[in-house]
mmCIF file with all atom_site columns, C-alpha atoms in Angstrom:
data_model
loop_
_atom_site.group_PDB
_atom_site.id
_atom_site.type_symbol
_atom_site.label_atom_id
_atom_site.label_alt_id
_atom_site.label_comp_id
_atom_site.label_asym_id
_atom_site.label_entity_id
_atom_site.label_seq_id
_atom_site.pdbx_PDB_ins_code
_atom_site.Cartn_x
_atom_site.Cartn_y
_atom_site.Cartn_z
_atom_site.occupancy
_atom_site.B_iso_or_equiv
_atom_site.pdbx_formal_charge
_atom_site.auth_seq_id
_atom_site.auth_comp_id
_atom_site.auth_asym_id
_atom_site.auth_atom_id
_atom_site.pdbx_PDB_model_num
ATOM 1   C CA . UNK A 1 1   ? 7.570   0.737   -26.740 1.00 0.00 ? 218 UNK A CA 1
ATOM 2   C CA . UNK A 1 2   ? 4.989   -1.751  -25.999 1.00 0.00 ? 219 UNK A CA 1
ATOM 3   C CA . UNK A 1 3   ? 2.526   0.817   -24.099 1.00 0.00 ? 220 UNK A CA 1
ATOM 4   C CA . UNK A 1 4   ? -0.686  -0.866  -23.638 1.00 0.00 ? 221 UNK A CA 1
ATOM 5   C CA . UNK A 1 5   ? 0.826   -4.110  -25.861 1.00 0.00 ? 222 UNK A CA 1
ATOM 6   C CA . UNK A 1 6   ? -1.039  -7.134  -24.513 1.00 0.00 ? 223 UNK A CA 1
ATOM 7   C CA . UNK A 1 7   ? -0.092  -9.900  -26.363 1.00 0.00 ? 224 UNK A CA 1
ATOM 8   C CA . UNK A 1 8   ? 2.893   -12.083 -26.680 1.00 0.00 ? 225 UNK A CA 1
ATOM 9   C CA . UNK A 1 9   ? 4.444   -12.777 -29.826 1.00 0.00 ? 226 UNK A CA 1
ATOM 10  C CA . UNK A 1 10  ? 5.992   -15.419 -28.614 1.00 0.00 ? 227 UNK A CA 1
ATOM 11  C CA . UNK A 1 11  ? 8.675   -14.772 -31.889 1.00 0.00 ? 228 UNK A CA 1
ATOM 12  C CA . UNK A 1 12  ? 6.498   -15.636 -34.503 1.00 0.00 ? 229 UNK A CA 1
ATOM 13  C CA . UNK A 1 13  ? 3.973   -13.486 -37.549 1.00 0.00 ? 230 UNK A CA 1
ATOM 14  C CA . UNK A 1 14  ? 0.480   -13.145 -37.101 1.00 0.00 ? 231 UNK A CA 1
ATOM 15  C CA . UNK A 1 15  ? -0.819  -16.092 -38.751 1.00 0.00 ? 232 UNK A CA 1
ATOM 16  C CA . UNK A 1 16  ? 2.163   -18.691 -37.374 1.00 0.00 ? 233 UNK A CA 1
ATOM 17  C CA . UNK A 1 17  ? 1.100   -17.795 -33.509 1.00 0.00 ? 234 UNK A CA 1
ATOM 18  C CA . UNK A 1 18  ? -2.533  -18.107 -34.732 1.00 0.00 ? 235 UNK A CA 1
ATOM 19  C CA . UNK A 1 19  ? -1.697  -21.589 -36.129 1.00 0.00 ? 236 UNK A CA 1
ATOM 20  C CA . UNK A 1 20  ? -0.156  -22.651 -33.414 1.00 0.00 ? 237 UNK A CA 1
ATOM 21  C CA . UNK A 1 21  ? -2.493  -21.398 -30.483 1.00 0.00 ? 238 UNK A CA 1
ATOM 22  C CA . UNK A 1 22  ? -4.831  -23.055 -32.684 1.00 0.00 ? 239 UNK A CA 1
ATOM 23  C CA . UNK A 1 23  ? -3.223  -26.364 -32.766 1.00 0.00 ? 240 UNK A CA 1
ATOM 24  C CA . UNK A 1 24  ? -2.689  -26.065 -28.834 1.00 0.00 ? 241 UNK A CA 1
ATOM 25  C CA . UNK A 1 25  ? -6.195  -25.075 -28.134 1.00 0.00 ? 242 UNK A CA 1
ATOM 26  C CA . UNK A 1 26  ? -7.207  -28.436 -30.118 1.00 0.00 ? 243 UNK A CA 1
ATOM 27  C CA . UNK A 1 27  ? -4.461  -30.408 -28.701 1.00 0.00 ? 244 UNK A CA 1
ATOM 28  C CA . UNK A 1 28  ? -5.541  -29.077 -25.234 1.00 0.00 ? 245 UNK A CA 1
ATOM 29  C CA . UNK A 1 29  ? -9.383  -30.243 -25.632 1.00 0.00 ? 246 UNK A CA 1
ATOM 30  C CA . UNK A 1 30  ? -8.356  -34.071 -27.045 1.00 0.00 ? 247 UNK A CA 1
ATOM 31  C CA . UNK A 1 31  ? -6.217  -34.870 -24.502 1.00 0.00 ? 248 UNK A CA 1
ATOM 32  C CA . UNK A 1 32  ? -7.706  -32.442 -21.108 1.00 0.00 ? 249 UNK A CA 1
ATOM 33  C CA . UNK A 1 33  ? -3.755  -31.847 -20.793 1.00 0.00 ? 250 UNK A CA 1
ATOM 34  C CA . UNK A 1 34  ? -0.693  -31.088 -22.224 1.00 0.00 ? 251 UNK A CA 1
ATOM 35  C CA . UNK A 1 35  ? 2.932   -29.909 -21.468 1.00 0.00 ? 252 UNK A CA 1
ATOM 36  C CA . UNK A 1 36  ? 4.541   -26.369 -23.446 1.00 0.00 ? 253 UNK A CA 1
ATOM 37  C CA . UNK A 1 37  ? 6.767   -23.718 -21.877 1.00 0.00 ? 254 UNK A CA 1
ATOM 38  C CA . UNK A 1 38  ? 4.988   -21.316 -19.534 1.00 0.00 ? 255 UNK A CA 1
ATOM 39  C CA . UNK A 1 39  ? 5.080   -18.685 -22.399 1.00 0.00 ? 256 UNK A CA 1
ATOM 40  C CA . UNK A 1 40  ? 2.758   -20.575 -24.907 1.00 0.00 ? 257 UNK A CA 1
ATOM 41  C CA . UNK A 1 41  ? 0.464   -21.971 -21.807 1.00 0.00 ? 258 UNK A CA 1
ATOM 42  C CA . UNK A 1 42  ? 0.071   -18.667 -20.813 1.00 0.00 ? 259 UNK A CA 1
ATOM 43  C CA . UNK A 1 43  ? -0.995  -17.253 -24.182 1.00 0.00 ? 260 UNK A CA 1
ATOM 44  C CA . UNK A 1 44  ? -2.895  -20.519 -25.050 1.00 0.00 ? 261 UNK A CA 1
ATOM 45  C CA . UNK A 1 45  ? -4.853  -19.504 -21.370 1.00 0.00 ? 262 UNK A CA 1
ATOM 46  C CA . UNK A 1 46  ? -6.645  -16.673 -22.999 1.00 0.00 ? 263 UNK A CA 1
ATOM 47  C CA . UNK A 1 47  ? -7.253  -18.233 -26.274 1.00 0.00 ? 264 UNK A CA 1
ATOM 48  C CA . UNK A 1 48  ? -9.150  -20.927 -24.769 1.00 0.00 ? 265 UNK A CA 1
ATOM 49  C CA . UNK A 1 49  ? -10.696 -19.847 -22.199 1.00 0.00 ? 266 UNK A CA 1
ATOM 50  C CA . UNK A 1 50  ? -13.133 -16.929 -23.965 1.00 0.00 ? 267 UNK A CA 1
ATOM 51  C CA . UNK A 1 51  ? -13.653 -19.814 -26.684 1.00 0.00 ? 268 UNK A CA 1
ATOM 52  C CA . UNK A 1 52  ? -14.859 -22.518 -23.321 1.00 0.00 ? 269 UNK A CA 1
ATOM 53  C CA . UNK A 1 53  ? -17.040 -19.601 -22.118 1.00 0.00 ? 270 UNK A CA 1
ATOM 54  C CA . UNK A 1 54  ? -18.952 -19.098 -25.867 1.00 0.00 ? 271 UNK A CA 1
ATOM 55  C CA . UNK A 1 55  ? -19.369 -23.014 -25.156 1.00 0.00 ? 272 UNK A CA 1
ATOM 56  C CA . UNK A 1 56  ? -21.537 -22.819 -22.469 1.00 0.00 ? 273 UNK A CA 1
ATOM 57  C CA . UNK A 1 57  ? -24.502 -22.185 -24.563 1.00 0.00 ? 274 UNK A CA 1
ATOM 58  C CA . UNK A 1 58  ? -24.530 -24.381 -27.356 1.00 0.00 ? 275 UNK A CA 1
ATOM 59  C CA . UNK A 1 59  ? -26.115 -22.153 -30.184 1.00 0.00 ? 276 UNK A CA 1
ATOM 60  C CA . UNK A 1 60  ? -24.815 -22.186 -33.789 1.00 0.00 ? 277 UNK A CA 1
ATOM 61  C CA . UNK A 1 61  ? -23.743 -18.805 -33.517 1.00 0.00 ? 278 UNK A CA 1
ATOM 62  C CA . UNK A 1 62  ? -21.684 -19.658 -30.807 1.00 0.00 ? 279 UNK A CA 1
ATOM 63  C CA . UNK A 1 63  ? -20.210 -23.212 -32.598 1.00 0.00 ? 280 UNK A CA 1
ATOM 64  C CA . UNK A 1 64  ? -19.793 -20.839 -35.688 1.00 0.00 ? 281 UNK A CA 1
ATOM 65  C CA . UNK A 1 65  ? -17.328 -18.716 -33.586 1.00 0.00 ? 282 UNK A CA 1
ATOM 66  C CA . UNK A 1 66  ? -15.352 -21.145 -31.937 1.00 0.00 ? 283 UNK A CA 1
ATOM 67  C CA . UNK A 1 67  ? -14.716 -23.323 -35.046 1.00 0.00 ? 284 UNK A CA 1
ATOM 68  C CA . UNK A 1 68  ? -13.545 -20.135 -36.685 1.00 0.00 ? 285 UNK A CA 1
ATOM 69  C CA . UNK A 1 69  ? -11.055 -19.784 -33.913 1.00 0.00 ? 286 UNK A CA 1
ATOM 70  C CA . UNK A 1 70  ? -9.943  -23.741 -33.815 1.00 0.00 ? 287 UNK A CA 1
ATOM 71  C CA . UNK A 1 71  ? -10.622 -24.804 -37.741 1.00 0.00 ? 288 UNK A CA 1
ATOM 72  C CA . UNK A 1 72  ? -11.087 -28.215 -36.122 1.00 0.00 ? 289 UNK A CA 1
ATOM 73  C CA . UNK A 1 73  ? -14.541 -29.265 -36.070 1.00 0.00 ? 290 UNK A CA 1
ATOM 74  C CA . UNK A 1 74  ? -14.164 -32.831 -33.800 1.00 0.00 ? 291 UNK A CA 1
ATOM 75  C CA . UNK A 1 75  ? -12.437 -30.164 -30.867 1.00 0.00 ? 292 UNK A CA 1
ATOM 76  C CA . UNK A 1 76  ? -15.614 -28.220 -31.175 1.00 0.00 ? 293 UNK A CA 1
ATOM 77  C CA . UNK A 1 77  ? -17.814 -31.164 -31.294 1.00 0.00 ? 294 UNK A CA 1
ATOM 78  C CA . UNK A 1 78  ? -15.957 -31.977 -27.964 1.00 0.00 ? 295 UNK A CA 1
ATOM 79  C CA . UNK A 1 79  ? -15.484 -28.654 -26.562 1.00 0.00 ? 296 UNK A CA 1
ATOM 80  C CA . UNK A 1 80  ? -19.736 -28.181 -27.023 1.00 0.00 ? 297 UNK A CA 1
ATOM 81  C CA . UNK A 1 81  ? -20.526 -32.303 -25.623 1.00 0.00 ? 298 UNK A CA 1
ATOM 82  C CA . UNK A 1 82  ? -17.960 -32.951 -23.250 1.00 0.00 ? 299 UNK A CA 1
ATOM 83  C CA . UNK A 1 83  ? -16.492 -30.030 -21.882 1.00 0.00 ? 300 UNK A CA 1
ATOM 84  C CA . UNK A 1 84  ? -19.025 -27.467 -21.170 1.00 0.00 ? 301 UNK A CA 1
ATOM 85  C CA . UNK A 1 85  ? -21.516 -29.499 -19.307 1.00 0.00 ? 302 UNK A CA 1
ATOM 86  C CA . UNK A 1 86  ? -18.181 -30.284 -17.352 1.00 0.00 ? 303 UNK A CA 1
ATOM 87  C CA . UNK A 1 87  ? -17.917 -27.044 -16.554 1.00 0.00 ? 304 UNK A CA 1
ATOM 88  C CA . UNK A 1 88  ? -21.389 -24.870 -17.159 1.00 0.00 ? 305 UNK A CA 1
ATOM 89  C CA . UNK A 1 89  ? -21.454 -23.803 -13.510 1.00 0.00 ? 306 UNK A CA 1
ATOM 90  C CA . UNK A 1 90  ? -18.059 -22.185 -12.874 1.00 0.00 ? 307 UNK A CA 1
ATOM 91  C CA . UNK A 1 91  ? -18.269 -18.814 -13.547 1.00 0.00 ? 308 UNK A CA 1
ATOM 92  C CA . UNK A 1 92  ? -14.517 -19.209 -14.697 1.00 0.00 ? 309 UNK A CA 1
ATOM 93  C CA . UNK A 1 93  ? -11.318 -19.970 -15.108 1.00 0.00 ? 310 UNK A CA 1
ATOM 94  C CA . UNK A 1 94  ? -11.127 -23.479 -16.832 1.00 0.00 ? 311 UNK A CA 1
ATOM 95  C CA . UNK A 1 95  ? -7.508  -23.818 -17.042 1.00 0.00 ? 312 UNK A CA 1
ATOM 96  C CA . UNK A 1 96  ? -4.218  -24.219 -14.482 1.00 0.00 ? 313 UNK A CA 1
ATOM 97  C CA . UNK A 1 97  ? -0.761  -23.741 -15.271 1.00 0.00 ? 314 UNK A CA 1
ATOM 98  C CA . UNK A 1 98  ? 1.554   -26.017 -13.223 1.00 0.00 ? 315 UNK A CA 1
ATOM 99  C CA . UNK A 1 99  ? 5.292   -25.068 -13.473 1.00 0.00 ? 316 UNK A CA 1
ATOM 100 C CA . UNK A 1 100 ? 7.701   -28.343 -14.043 1.00 0.00 ? 317 UNK A CA 1
ATOM 101 C CA . UNK A 1 101 ? 10.894  -26.678 -13.859 1.00 0.00 ? 318 UNK A CA 1
ATOM 102 C CA . UNK A 1 102 ? 13.351  -26.059 -16.908 1.00 0.00 ? 319 UNK A CA 1
ATOM 103 C CA . UNK A 1 103 ? 13.765  -28.425 -20.107 1.00 0.00 ? 320 UNK A CA 1
ATOM 104 C CA . UNK A 1 104 ? 17.191  -30.052 -20.663 1.00 0.00 ? 321 UNK A CA 1
ATOM 105 C CA . UNK A 1 105 ? 18.254  -28.949 -23.940 1.00 0.00 ? 322 UNK A CA 1
ATOM 106 C CA . UNK A 1 106 ? 17.403  -25.428 -23.906 1.00 0.00 ? 323 UNK A CA 1
ATOM 107 C CA . UNK A 1 107 ? 16.716  -25.288 -20.305 1.00 0.00 ? 324 UNK A CA 1
ATOM 108 C CA . UNK A 1 108 ? 13.564  -23.163 -21.448 1.00 0.00 ? 325 UNK A CA 1
ATOM 109 C CA . UNK A 1 109 ? 10.516  -23.063 -18.399 1.00 0.00 ? 326 UNK A CA 1
ATOM 110 C CA . UNK A 1 110 ? 7.882   -25.719 -19.117 1.00 0.00 ? 327 UNK A CA 1
ATOM 111 C CA . UNK A 1 111 ? 4.588   -25.745 -17.813 1.00 0.00 ? 328 UNK A CA 1
ATOM 112 C CA . UNK A 1 112 ? 1.457   -28.512 -18.194 1.00 0.00 ? 329 UNK A CA 1
ATOM 113 C CA . UNK A 1 113 ? -1.256  -26.478 -18.652 1.00 0.00 ? 330 UNK A CA 1
ATOM 114 C CA . UNK A 1 114 ? -4.687  -28.623 -18.114 1.00 0.00 ? 331 UNK A CA 1
ATOM 115 C CA . UNK A 1 115 ? -8.571  -28.742 -17.522 1.00 0.00 ? 332 UNK A CA 1
ATOM 116 C CA . UNK A 1 116 ? -9.513  -27.852 -14.536 1.00 0.00 ? 333 UNK A CA 1
ATOM 117 C CA . UNK A 1 117 ? -12.210 -29.953 -14.027 1.00 0.00 ? 334 UNK A CA 1
ATOM 118 C CA . UNK A 1 118 ? -10.721 -33.015 -15.677 1.00 0.00 ? 335 UNK A CA 1
ATOM 119 C CA . UNK A 1 119 ? -8.097  -33.632 -12.631 1.00 0.00 ? 336 UNK A CA 1
ATOM 120 C CA . UNK A 1 120 ? -9.080  -36.246 -10.460 1.00 0.00 ? 337 UNK A CA 1
ATOM 121 C CA . UNK A 1 121 ? -5.889  -35.647 -7.887  1.00 0.00 ? 338 UNK A CA 1
ATOM 122 C CA . UNK A 1 122 ? -7.120  -32.589 -6.966  1.00 0.00 ? 339 UNK A CA 1
ATOM 123 C CA . UNK A 1 123 ? -10.611 -32.256 -7.161  1.00 0.00 ? 340 UNK A CA 1
ATOM 124 C CA . UNK A 1 124 ? -10.795 -35.586 -5.104  1.00 0.00 ? 341 UNK A CA 1
ATOM 125 C CA . UNK A 1 125 ? -10.841 -34.106 -1.411  1.00 0.00 ? 342 UNK A CA 1
ATOM 126 C CA . UNK A 1 126 ? -12.890 -30.880 -2.474  1.00 0.00 ? 343 UNK A CA 1
ATOM 127 C CA . UNK A 1 127 ? -16.680 -33.224 -3.128  1.00 0.00 ? 344 UNK A CA 1
ATOM 128 C CA . UNK A 1 128 ? -16.271 -34.356 0.214   1.00 0.00 ? 345 UNK A CA 1
ATOM 129 C CA . UNK A 1 129 ? -15.498 -31.259 2.359   1.00 0.00 ? 346 UNK A CA 1
ATOM 130 C CA . UNK A 1 130 ? -18.689 -28.940 2.953   1.00 0.00 ? 347 UNK A CA 1
ATOM 131 C CA . UNK A 1 131 ? -17.724 -25.681 3.222   1.00 0.00 ? 348 UNK A CA 1
ATOM 132 C CA . UNK A 1 132 ? -18.824 -24.423 6.716   1.00 0.00 ? 349 UNK A CA 1
ATOM 133 C CA . UNK A 1 133 ? -20.133 -21.217 7.451   1.00 0.00 ? 350 UNK A CA 1
ATOM 134 C CA . UNK A 1 134 ? -19.639 -19.241 11.056  1.00 0.00 ? 351 UNK A CA 1
ATOM 135 C CA . UNK A 1 135 ? -23.259 -19.272 12.907  1.00 0.00 ? 352 UNK A CA 1
ATOM 136 C CA . UNK A 1 136 ? -23.762 -18.361 16.222  1.00 0.00 ? 353 UNK A CA 1
ATOM 137 C CA . UNK A 1 137 ? -25.382 -21.523 17.264  1.00 0.00 ? 354 UNK A CA 1
ATOM 138 C CA . UNK A 1 138 ? -23.784 -24.773 17.261  1.00 0.00 ? 355 UNK A CA 1
ATOM 139 C CA . UNK A 1 139 ? -24.933 -27.780 15.647  1.00 0.00 ? 356 UNK A CA 1
ATOM 140 C CA . UNK A 1 140 ? -25.841 -29.381 18.653  1.00 0.00 ? 357 UNK A CA 1
ATOM 141 C CA . UNK A 1 141 ? -28.213 -26.408 20.293  1.00 0.00 ? 358 UNK A CA 1
ATOM 142 C CA . UNK A 1 142 ? -29.696 -26.526 16.745  1.00 0.00 ? 359 UNK A CA 1
ATOM 143 C CA . UNK A 1 143 ? -30.469 -29.934 16.302  1.00 0.00 ? 360 UNK A CA 1
ATOM 144 C CA . UNK A 1 144 ? -33.829 -29.065 19.298  1.00 0.00 ? 361 UNK A CA 1
ATOM 145 C CA . UNK A 1 145 ? -34.957 -26.184 17.467  1.00 0.00 ? 362 UNK A CA 1
ATOM 146 C CA . UNK A 1 146 ? -36.074 -27.938 14.700  1.00 0.00 ? 363 UNK A CA 1
ATOM 147 C CA . UNK A 1 147 ? -38.961 -29.974 15.760  1.00 0.00 ? 364 UNK A CA 1
ATOM 148 C CA . UNK A 1 148 ? -39.908 -27.035 17.849  1.00 0.00 ? 365 UNK A CA 1
ATOM 149 C CA . UNK A 1 149 ? -42.000 -25.862 15.308  1.00 0.00 ? 366 UNK A CA 1
ATOM 150 C CA . UNK A 1 150 ? -43.343 -29.117 14.615  1.00 0.00 ? 367 UNK A CA 1
ATOM 151 C CA . UNK A 1 151 ? -44.915 -29.216 17.805  1.00 0.00 ? 368 UNK A CA 1
ATOM 152 C CA . UNK A 1 152 ? -46.909 -26.457 17.441  1.00 0.00 ? 369 UNK A CA 1
ATOM 153 C CA . UNK A 1 153 ? -48.341 -26.826 14.344  1.00 0.00 ? 370 UNK A CA 1
ATOM 154 C CA . UNK A 1 154 ? -49.902 -29.990 15.592  1.00 0.00 ? 371 UNK A CA 1
ATOM 155 C CA . UNK A 1 155 ? -51.468 -27.623 18.689  1.00 0.00 ? 372 UNK A CA 1
ATOM 156 C CA . UNK A 1 156 ? -53.328 -25.331 16.135  1.00 0.00 ? 373 UNK A CA 1
ATOM 157 C CA . UNK A 1 157 ? -54.519 -27.702 14.089  1.00 0.00 ? 374 UNK A CA 1
#
């Protein structure tokens, strides 16, 4: 029984799995999106998101921890220099998995995993829309209220 075992072994030995996830994470950081199977995408998400969180604080210690996982200095540089400033204000959820259907050869479930902030199609509509709050007054009622305190200030002087 596999009670409490949270790691998907992906049919591989430990060293092969770690090397594969490190290579996939380097490709994801370099290309910003990759196509793979759904199971590998879910495993990669668990692997790469803590590394992105580490990269938000650029210290020598964090660089060494990330390099120990990725083993590619160009990917580490790209992660700390380009990716981290773009996701600095995001509190998590740096990757998105989009299911693509089944592969023709073996009918495996395919997915695209991408870094969230690098997809212009999904992010195009969001900055234009401002988050609205539910208040008691309408905008027309609140507009005349703003000049009123200025007139009281001029009367006091």
